[in-house]
XYZ file of C-alpha atoms in Angstrom:
582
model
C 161.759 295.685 153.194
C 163.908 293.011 155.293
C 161.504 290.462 154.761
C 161.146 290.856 150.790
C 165.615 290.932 151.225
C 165.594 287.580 152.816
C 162.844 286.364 150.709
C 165.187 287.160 148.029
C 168.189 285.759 149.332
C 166.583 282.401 150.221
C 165.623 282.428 146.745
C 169.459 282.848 145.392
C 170.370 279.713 148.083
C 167.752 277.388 146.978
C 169.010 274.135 144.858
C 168.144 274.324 141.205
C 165.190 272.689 140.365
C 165.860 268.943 139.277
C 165.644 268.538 135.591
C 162.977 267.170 133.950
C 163.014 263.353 133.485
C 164.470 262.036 130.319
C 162.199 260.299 127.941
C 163.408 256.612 127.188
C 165.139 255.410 123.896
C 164.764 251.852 124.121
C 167.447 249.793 121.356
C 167.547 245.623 121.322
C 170.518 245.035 119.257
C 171.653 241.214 119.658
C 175.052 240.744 117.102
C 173.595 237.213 115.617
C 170.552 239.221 113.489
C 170.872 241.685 111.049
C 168.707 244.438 112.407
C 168.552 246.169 115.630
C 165.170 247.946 116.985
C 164.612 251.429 118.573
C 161.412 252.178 120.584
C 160.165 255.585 121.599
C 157.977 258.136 122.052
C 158.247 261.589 119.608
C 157.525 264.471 120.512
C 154.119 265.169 119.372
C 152.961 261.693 121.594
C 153.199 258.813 118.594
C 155.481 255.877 119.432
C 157.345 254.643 117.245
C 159.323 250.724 116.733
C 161.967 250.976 114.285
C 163.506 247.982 112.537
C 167.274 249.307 111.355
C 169.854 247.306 109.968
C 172.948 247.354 112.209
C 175.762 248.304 109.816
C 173.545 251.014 108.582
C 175.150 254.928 109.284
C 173.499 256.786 112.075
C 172.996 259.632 109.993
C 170.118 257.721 107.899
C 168.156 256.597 111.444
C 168.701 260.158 112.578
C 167.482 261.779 109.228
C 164.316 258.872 109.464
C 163.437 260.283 112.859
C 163.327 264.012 111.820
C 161.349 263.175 109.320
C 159.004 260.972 111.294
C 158.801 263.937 113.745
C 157.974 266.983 111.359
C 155.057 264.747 110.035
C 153.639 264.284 113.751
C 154.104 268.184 113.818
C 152.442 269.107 110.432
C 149.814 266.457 111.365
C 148.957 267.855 114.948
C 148.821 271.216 112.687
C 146.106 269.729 110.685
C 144.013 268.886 113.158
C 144.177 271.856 114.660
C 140.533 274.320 114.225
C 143.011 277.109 115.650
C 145.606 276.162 113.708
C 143.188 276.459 110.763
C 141.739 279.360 111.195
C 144.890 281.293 111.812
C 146.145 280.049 108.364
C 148.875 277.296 108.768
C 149.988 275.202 106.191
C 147.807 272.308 105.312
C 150.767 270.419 103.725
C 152.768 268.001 106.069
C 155.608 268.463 104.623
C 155.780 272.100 105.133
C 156.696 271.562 108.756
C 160.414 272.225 109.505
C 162.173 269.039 110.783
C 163.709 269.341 114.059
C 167.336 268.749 114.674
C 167.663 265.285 115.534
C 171.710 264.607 117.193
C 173.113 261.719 119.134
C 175.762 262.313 122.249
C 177.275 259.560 123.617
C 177.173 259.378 127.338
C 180.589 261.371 127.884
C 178.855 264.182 125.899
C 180.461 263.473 122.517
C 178.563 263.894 119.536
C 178.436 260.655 117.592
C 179.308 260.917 114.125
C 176.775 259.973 111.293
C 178.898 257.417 109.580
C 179.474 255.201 112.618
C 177.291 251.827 112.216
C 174.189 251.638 114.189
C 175.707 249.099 116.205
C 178.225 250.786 117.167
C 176.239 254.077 118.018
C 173.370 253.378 120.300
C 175.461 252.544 123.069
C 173.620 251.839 126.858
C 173.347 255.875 128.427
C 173.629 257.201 125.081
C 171.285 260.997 124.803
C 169.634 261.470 121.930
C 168.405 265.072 121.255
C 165.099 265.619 118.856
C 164.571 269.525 118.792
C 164.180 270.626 122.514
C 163.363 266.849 123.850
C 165.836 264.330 125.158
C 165.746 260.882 125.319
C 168.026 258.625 127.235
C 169.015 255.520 125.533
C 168.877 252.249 127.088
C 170.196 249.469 125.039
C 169.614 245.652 125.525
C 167.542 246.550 129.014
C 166.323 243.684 131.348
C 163.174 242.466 130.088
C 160.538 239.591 130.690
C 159.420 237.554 127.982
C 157.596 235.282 129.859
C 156.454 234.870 133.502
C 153.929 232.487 134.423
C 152.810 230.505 137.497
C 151.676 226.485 137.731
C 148.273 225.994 137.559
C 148.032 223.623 140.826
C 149.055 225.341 144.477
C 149.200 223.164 147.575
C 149.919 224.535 150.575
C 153.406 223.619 152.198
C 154.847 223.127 148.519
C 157.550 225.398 146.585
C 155.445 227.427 143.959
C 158.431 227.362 141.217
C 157.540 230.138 138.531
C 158.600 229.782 134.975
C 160.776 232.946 134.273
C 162.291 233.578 130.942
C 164.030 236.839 130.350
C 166.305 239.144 127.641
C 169.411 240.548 128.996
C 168.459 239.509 132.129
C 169.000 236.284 134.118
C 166.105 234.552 136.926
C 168.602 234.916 139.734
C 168.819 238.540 139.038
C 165.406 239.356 139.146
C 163.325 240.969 141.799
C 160.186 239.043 143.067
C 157.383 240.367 145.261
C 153.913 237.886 146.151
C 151.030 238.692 146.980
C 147.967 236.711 148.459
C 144.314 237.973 147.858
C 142.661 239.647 150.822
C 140.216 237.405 152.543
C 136.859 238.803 152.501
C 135.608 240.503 155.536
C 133.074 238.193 157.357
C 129.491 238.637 155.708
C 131.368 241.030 153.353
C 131.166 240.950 149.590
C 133.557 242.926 147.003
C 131.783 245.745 144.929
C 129.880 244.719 141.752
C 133.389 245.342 138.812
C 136.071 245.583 141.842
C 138.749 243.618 141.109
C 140.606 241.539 144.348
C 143.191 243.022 146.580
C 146.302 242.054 147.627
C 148.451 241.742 150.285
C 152.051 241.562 150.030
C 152.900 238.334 151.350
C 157.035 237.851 150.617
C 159.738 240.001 149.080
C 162.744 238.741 147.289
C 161.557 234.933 147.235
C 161.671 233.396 143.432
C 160.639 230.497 144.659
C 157.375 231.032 147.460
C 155.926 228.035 149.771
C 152.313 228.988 150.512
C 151.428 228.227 154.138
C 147.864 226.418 155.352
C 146.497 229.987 156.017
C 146.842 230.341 152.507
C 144.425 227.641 151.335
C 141.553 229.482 149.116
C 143.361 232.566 148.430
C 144.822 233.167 144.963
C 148.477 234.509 144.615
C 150.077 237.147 142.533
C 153.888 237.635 141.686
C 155.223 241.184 140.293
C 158.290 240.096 138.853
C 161.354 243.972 137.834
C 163.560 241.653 135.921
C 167.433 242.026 136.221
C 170.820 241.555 134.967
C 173.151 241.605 137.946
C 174.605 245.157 136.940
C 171.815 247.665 138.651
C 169.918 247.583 135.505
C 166.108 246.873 135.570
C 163.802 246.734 133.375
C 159.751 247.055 133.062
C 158.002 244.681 136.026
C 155.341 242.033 135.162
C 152.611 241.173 136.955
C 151.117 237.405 136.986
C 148.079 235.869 138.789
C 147.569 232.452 139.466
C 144.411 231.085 137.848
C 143.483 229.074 140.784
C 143.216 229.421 144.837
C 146.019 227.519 146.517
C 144.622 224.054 147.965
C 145.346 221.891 151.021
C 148.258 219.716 150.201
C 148.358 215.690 150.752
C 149.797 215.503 154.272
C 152.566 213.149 154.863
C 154.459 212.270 151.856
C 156.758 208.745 151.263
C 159.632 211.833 151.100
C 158.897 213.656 153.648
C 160.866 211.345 156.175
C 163.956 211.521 153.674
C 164.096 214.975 153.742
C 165.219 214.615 157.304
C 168.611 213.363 155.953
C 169.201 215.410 153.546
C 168.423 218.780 154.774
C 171.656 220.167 153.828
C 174.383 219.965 150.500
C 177.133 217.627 151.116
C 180.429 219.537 151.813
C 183.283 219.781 149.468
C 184.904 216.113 148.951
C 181.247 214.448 148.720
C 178.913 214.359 145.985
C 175.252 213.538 146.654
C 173.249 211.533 143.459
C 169.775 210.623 143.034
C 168.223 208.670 140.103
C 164.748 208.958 139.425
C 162.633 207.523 137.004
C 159.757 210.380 137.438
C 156.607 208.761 135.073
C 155.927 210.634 132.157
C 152.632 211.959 132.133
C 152.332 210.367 128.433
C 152.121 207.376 129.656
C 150.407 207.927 133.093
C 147.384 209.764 131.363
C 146.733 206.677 129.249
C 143.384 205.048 129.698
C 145.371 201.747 130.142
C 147.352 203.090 132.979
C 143.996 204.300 134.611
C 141.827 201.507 134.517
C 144.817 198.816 134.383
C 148.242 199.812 135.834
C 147.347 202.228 138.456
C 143.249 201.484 139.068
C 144.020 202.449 142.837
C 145.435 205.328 142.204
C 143.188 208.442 142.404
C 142.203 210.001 139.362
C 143.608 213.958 140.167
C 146.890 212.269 141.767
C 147.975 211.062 138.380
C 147.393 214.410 137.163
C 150.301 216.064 135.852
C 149.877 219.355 137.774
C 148.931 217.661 140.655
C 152.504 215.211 140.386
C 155.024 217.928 139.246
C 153.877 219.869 143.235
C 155.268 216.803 144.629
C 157.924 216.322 142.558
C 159.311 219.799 142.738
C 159.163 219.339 146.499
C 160.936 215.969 146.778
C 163.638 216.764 144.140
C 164.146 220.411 145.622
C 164.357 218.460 149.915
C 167.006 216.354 148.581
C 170.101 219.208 148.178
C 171.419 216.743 145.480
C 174.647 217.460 143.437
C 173.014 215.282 140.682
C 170.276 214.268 139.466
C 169.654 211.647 136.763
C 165.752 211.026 135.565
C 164.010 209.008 133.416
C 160.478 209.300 131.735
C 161.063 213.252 131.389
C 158.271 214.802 129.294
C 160.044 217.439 126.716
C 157.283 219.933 128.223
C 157.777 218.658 131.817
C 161.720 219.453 131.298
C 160.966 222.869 129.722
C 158.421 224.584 131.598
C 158.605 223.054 135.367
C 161.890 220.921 136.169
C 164.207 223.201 134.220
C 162.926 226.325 135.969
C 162.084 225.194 139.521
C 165.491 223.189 139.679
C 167.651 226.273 138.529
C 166.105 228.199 141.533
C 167.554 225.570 143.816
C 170.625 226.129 142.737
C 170.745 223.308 139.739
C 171.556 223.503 135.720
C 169.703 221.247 133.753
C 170.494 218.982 130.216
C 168.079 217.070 128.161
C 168.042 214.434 126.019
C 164.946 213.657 124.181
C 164.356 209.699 122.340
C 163.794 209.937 118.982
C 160.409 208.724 118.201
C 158.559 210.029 122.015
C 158.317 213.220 123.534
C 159.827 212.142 126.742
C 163.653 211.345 127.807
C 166.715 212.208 130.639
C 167.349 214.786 132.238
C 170.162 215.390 133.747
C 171.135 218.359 136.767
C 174.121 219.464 138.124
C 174.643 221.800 141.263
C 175.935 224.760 139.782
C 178.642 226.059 142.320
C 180.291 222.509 142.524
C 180.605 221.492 138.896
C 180.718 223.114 135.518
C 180.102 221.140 132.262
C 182.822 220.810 130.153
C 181.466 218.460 127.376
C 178.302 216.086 126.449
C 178.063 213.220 124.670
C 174.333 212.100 124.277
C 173.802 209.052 122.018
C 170.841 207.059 121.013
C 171.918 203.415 120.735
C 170.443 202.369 117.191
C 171.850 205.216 115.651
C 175.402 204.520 117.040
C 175.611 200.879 116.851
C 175.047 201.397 113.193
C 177.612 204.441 112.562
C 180.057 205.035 115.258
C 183.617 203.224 114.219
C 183.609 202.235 118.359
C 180.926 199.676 118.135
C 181.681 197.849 114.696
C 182.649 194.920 116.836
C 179.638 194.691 118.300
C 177.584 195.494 115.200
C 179.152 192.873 113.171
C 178.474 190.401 115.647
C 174.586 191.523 115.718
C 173.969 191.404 111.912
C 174.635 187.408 112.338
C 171.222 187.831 113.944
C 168.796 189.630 111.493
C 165.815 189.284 114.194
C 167.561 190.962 117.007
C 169.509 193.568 114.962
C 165.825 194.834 113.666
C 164.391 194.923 117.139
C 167.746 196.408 118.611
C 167.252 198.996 115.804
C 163.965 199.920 116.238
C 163.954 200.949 119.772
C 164.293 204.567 120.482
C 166.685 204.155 123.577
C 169.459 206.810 124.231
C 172.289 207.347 126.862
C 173.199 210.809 127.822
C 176.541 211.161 129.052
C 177.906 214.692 130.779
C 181.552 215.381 131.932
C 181.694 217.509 134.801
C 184.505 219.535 136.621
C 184.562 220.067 140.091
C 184.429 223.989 140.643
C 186.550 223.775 143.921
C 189.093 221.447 142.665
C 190.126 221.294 138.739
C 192.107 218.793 138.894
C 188.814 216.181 139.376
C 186.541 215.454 136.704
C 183.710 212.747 136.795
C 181.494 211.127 133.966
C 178.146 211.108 134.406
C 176.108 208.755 132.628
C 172.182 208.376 132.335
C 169.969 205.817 130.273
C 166.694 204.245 130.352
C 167.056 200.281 128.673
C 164.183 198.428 127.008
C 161.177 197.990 128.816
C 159.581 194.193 127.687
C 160.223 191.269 130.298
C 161.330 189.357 127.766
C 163.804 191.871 126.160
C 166.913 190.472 128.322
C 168.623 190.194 125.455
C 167.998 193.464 123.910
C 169.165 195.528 127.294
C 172.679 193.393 127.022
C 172.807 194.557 123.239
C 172.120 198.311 125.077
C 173.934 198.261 127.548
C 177.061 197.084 125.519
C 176.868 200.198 123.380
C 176.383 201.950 126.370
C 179.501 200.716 128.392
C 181.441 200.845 124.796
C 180.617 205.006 124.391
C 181.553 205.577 128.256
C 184.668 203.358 127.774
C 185.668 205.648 124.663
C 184.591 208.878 126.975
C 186.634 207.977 130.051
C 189.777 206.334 128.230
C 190.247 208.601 124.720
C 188.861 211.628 125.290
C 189.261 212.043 128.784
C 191.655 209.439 130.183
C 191.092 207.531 133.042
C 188.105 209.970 134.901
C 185.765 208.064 137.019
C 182.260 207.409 136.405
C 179.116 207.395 138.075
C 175.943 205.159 135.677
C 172.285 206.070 137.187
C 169.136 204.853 135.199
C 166.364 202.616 134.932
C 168.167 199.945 133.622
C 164.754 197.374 133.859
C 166.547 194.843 134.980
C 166.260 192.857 138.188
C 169.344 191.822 140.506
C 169.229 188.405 139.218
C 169.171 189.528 134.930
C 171.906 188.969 132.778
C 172.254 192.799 132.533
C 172.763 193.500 136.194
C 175.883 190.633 136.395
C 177.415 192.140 133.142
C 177.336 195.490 134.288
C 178.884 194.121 137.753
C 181.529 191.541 136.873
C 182.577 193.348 133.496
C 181.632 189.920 131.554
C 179.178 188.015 130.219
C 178.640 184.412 128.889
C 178.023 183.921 125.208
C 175.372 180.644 127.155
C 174.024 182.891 130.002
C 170.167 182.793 129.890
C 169.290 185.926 128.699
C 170.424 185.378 125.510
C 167.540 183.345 124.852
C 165.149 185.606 126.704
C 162.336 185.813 123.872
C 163.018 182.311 122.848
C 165.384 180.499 120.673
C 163.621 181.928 117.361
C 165.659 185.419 119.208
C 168.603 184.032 120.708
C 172.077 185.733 119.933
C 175.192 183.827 122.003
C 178.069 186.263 122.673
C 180.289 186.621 124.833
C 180.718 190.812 126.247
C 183.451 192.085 128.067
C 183.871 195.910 129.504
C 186.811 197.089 131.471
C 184.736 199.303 134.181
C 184.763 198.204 138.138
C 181.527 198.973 138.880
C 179.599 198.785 142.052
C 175.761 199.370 142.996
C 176.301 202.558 145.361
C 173.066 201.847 147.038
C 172.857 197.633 146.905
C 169.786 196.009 145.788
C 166.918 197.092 147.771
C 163.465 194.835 147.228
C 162.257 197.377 145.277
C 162.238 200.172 143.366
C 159.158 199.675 141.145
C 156.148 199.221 142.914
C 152.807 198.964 141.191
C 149.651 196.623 141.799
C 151.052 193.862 139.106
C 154.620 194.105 139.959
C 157.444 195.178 142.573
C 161.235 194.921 142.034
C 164.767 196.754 141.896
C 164.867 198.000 138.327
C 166.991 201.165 139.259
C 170.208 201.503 139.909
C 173.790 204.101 140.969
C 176.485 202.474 139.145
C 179.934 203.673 141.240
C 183.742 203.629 140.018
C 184.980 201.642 143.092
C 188.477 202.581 142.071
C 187.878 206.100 142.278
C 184.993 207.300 144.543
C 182.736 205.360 148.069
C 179.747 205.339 149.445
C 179.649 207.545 152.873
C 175.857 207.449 152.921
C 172.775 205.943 151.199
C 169.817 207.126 152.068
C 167.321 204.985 153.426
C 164.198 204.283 150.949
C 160.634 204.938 152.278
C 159.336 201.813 154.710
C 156.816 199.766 152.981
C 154.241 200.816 155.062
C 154.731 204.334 154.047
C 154.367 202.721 150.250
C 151.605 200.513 150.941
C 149.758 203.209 152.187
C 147.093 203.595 149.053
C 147.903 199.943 148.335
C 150.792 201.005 145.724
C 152.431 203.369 143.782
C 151.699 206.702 142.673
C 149.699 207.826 145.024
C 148.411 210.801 145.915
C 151.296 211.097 148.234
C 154.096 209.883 146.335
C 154.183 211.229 142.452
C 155.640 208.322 140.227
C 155.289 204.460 140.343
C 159.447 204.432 140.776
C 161.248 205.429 144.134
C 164.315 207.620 144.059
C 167.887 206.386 145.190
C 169.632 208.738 146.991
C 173.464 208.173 148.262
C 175.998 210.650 149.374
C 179.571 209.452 147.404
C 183.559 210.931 148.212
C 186.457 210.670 146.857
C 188.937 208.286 147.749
């Protein structure tokens, strides 16, 4: 008798059982469209995706879902033999529709007449008959996650992650290698590979030698920085990680730039990276770069060593040229943001390449861009009717200065630490031809004339810092303009194409601009041609070079005779310099 007493008393002091888990409502409801949708599973097992318009009354989705769920009921009925044989209505619409309510998460009932919008708020409990379904609006979710197609070992594996109501930096990331066969070993005939968690809480995973021949997996929960999580995805790469190139013309650079510059300094790099456009042309392969090995001009292949040069240098900025549109999107954009780095693009008009340019997030914050492309300015921007009227006296120049699809992107940036400084950051790419001197002065003019109207009228007297492949040697007409703020209506370069081309004028800008990184002997290096075509343009009145970072030694280029190679990934080399305040 004292045992069954205790047995019964324990039972009194036992916890309630934990209640059931809730069933899920899931609602996307974004305020720019119309409708908002509402997942979920009735009752009788059918999902349902429901397309309501947001200023509809609850009442009318509520009445829709009872509706929906008496069907399931009579239609379960149906198929029923029992069911049959005992006599139950055939009809569907004999089945008595459930009451279908909606209690906010305080336990309020929500009235029918409130708007949709307004009604399916995050935590929300909808009851349908007995069931109850807790609503989660706007949940994290992935809509894409993928992985590059070439792995080296000892390079970043950047994944592309693009998410709803949820943001990369947020997310939760767990990798996995695939298990190495046992020796003489082989997996069972259908059995797919297993995996070995490898790293937790990396977005951005550097596979080590060990690695080479094993294929990786990521299972990315996505995230939105308040506890919320939504459904994980799972992505394999579609290849084994490979052995990487050993030493790389960066790798030596690295060595100075292992850390961000502190507060006061601002590190820059210009880059012009080779856009695989014109590296996968059968000119550049059999003409331009014949030395260069076939898979090392790869894009795949060149974006691994790109993301790892870009990501060693802990820049503050970063200007580059030759970006492909797809390049930008899907591998610069996304590795670069997990370094810390927001990215801008400016695409030419008439290729599928451009700048990019990338600021460090938690030193500067944008405050306004001003992207031009030079053709269409010089023609309708009030700034450069000077300039323009002075062209159409030469009908052969204007047409060629037209045609070209050049642009200038121009960012002003705040400094997150100090308000009170603001910097211009210009980016362009001038006219490629060896005999276009004349063109890239017509260029750069608009150029200087659009940063002039940046820095003086809209935001007066900030300094500025012009990166680019400006094509044009120490000794060109461009490089002394840009310099000495003049040049002479007789200099040289006027006449670069010939007299049938030439255009005499003298050009004046009221910059003080200085090369924050000199004039190395090169910065173009390819079997037909070497020279300094790239440049840091500096306001000397406002900011000074503390450090510029030395360029590879010529050895280290002339390695596989020039540039790319398979261990450097463009035919350009990056300048680097760390700049401060004055």
């Amino acid at each position: 008798m004292w045992r069954r007493l205790r047995s019964a008393l324990g039972m009194l002091r036992a916890p309630p059982a934990a209640p059931p888990a809730m069933e899920r409502a899931v609602v996307r409801c974004v305020p720019s469209e119309p409708k908002l949708s509402l997942r979920l599973v009735l009752p009788d097992g059918s999902a349902r995706h429901m397309q309501r318009d947001q200023a509809e009354p609850l009442g009318r989705v509520l009445a829709r879902i009872a509706t929906n769920t008496a069907k399931g009921h009579a239609k379960a009925a149906k198929k029923s033999k029992k069911a049959r044989a005992e006599g139950a209505p055939s009809d569907e619409a004999s089945a008595e529709a459930p009451a279908v309510r909606l209690f906010s998460r305080d336990g309020e009932a929500v009235a029918e007449e409130v708007p949709n919008a307004a009604a399916w708020q995050d935590g929300a409990v909808l009851h349908i008959g007995e069931a109850r379904y807790r609503v989660e609006r706007n949940r994290p979710a992935l809509t894409e996650l993928r992985l590059p197609r070439s792995l080296l070992a000892g390079f970043p594996v950047c994944p592309k992650v693009s998410a709803e109501f949820a943001a990369p930096q947020h997310c939760l990331f767990r990798w996995y290698r695939e298990q190495r066969p046992a020796a003489g070993g082989e997996a069972a005939a259908g059995d797919g590979p297993a995996w070995v968690e490898t790293a937790v809480d990396e977005r951005v995973f550097t596979p080590s030698n060990a690695l080479v021949g094993l294929r990786l997996k990521l299972r990315c929960t996505p995230g939105d920085g308040a506890q919320r999580y939504g459904p994980p995805r799972e992505v394999e790469s579609s290849g084994p990680v490979e052995a990487g190139p050993g030493a790389c013309t960066f790798d030596s650079r690295h060595l100075y730039t292992r850390k961000v510059c502190g507060e006061g300094s601002v590190r820059a790099v210009t880059y012009n990276i080779l856009a695989d456009i014109y590296a996968q042309t059968e000119f550049s392969r059999t003409v331009l770069y014949p030395y260069c090995a076939p898979y090392a001009l790869e894009l795949d292949y060149r974006q691994n060593l790109l993301k790892k040069e870009l990501a060693g240098y802990s820049a503050d900025l970063i200007c580059l040229q030759e970006v492909d549109k797809s390049v930008f999107v899907d591998s610069l954009a996304p590795a670069l943001e997990a370094f810390g780095l927001e990215g801008l693009f400016k695409i030419k008009e008439k290729q599928h390449e451009g700048l990019a340019t990338f600021y460090r997030r938690d030193k500067f914050s944008l405050l306004s861009q001003h992207d031009i492309a030079f053709s269409e300015a010089l023609l309708s921007d009030p700034v450069h009717k000077e300039l323009c009227d002075k062209l159409a006296k030469y009908p052969l120049v204007q047409e060629k200065v037209l045609q070209r699809s050049s642009v200038l992107q121009v960012s002003v940036l705040q400094s997150t630490s100090d308000p009170s400084r603001t910097i211009c950051v210009a980016n362009t790419h001038l006219y490629w031809h060896p005999k276009g001197g004349h063109i890239r002065l017509i260029q750069i003019a608009v150029a200087l004339s659009h940063m002039k109207h940046v820095t003086c009228d809209l935001y007066p007297s900030i300094p500025v810092i012009f990166c680019g492949d400006f094509n044009s040697t120490p000794s060109s007409g461009t490089y002394s303009f840009i310099n000495s703020g003049s040049i002479a209506e007789d200099h040289e370069d006027w006449v670069s194409n010939g007299e049938e081309e030439k255009c005499n004028m003298p050009l004046s800008h009221p910059f003080k601009l200085l090369s924050a990184c000199g004039e190395p002997a090169y910065t173009n290096y390819v079997g037909g041609f070497h020279g300094c075509l790239d440049y840091i343009f500096i306001d000397r009145n406002s900011l000074e070079v503390e450090q510029v970072i030395p360029l590879p030694s010529h050895e280290e280029v002339t390695t596989h005779q020039a540039l790319p190679s398979v261990s450097h990934p463009s035919d350009h080399i990056a300048l680097i310099c760390d700049l401060k305040w004055k």
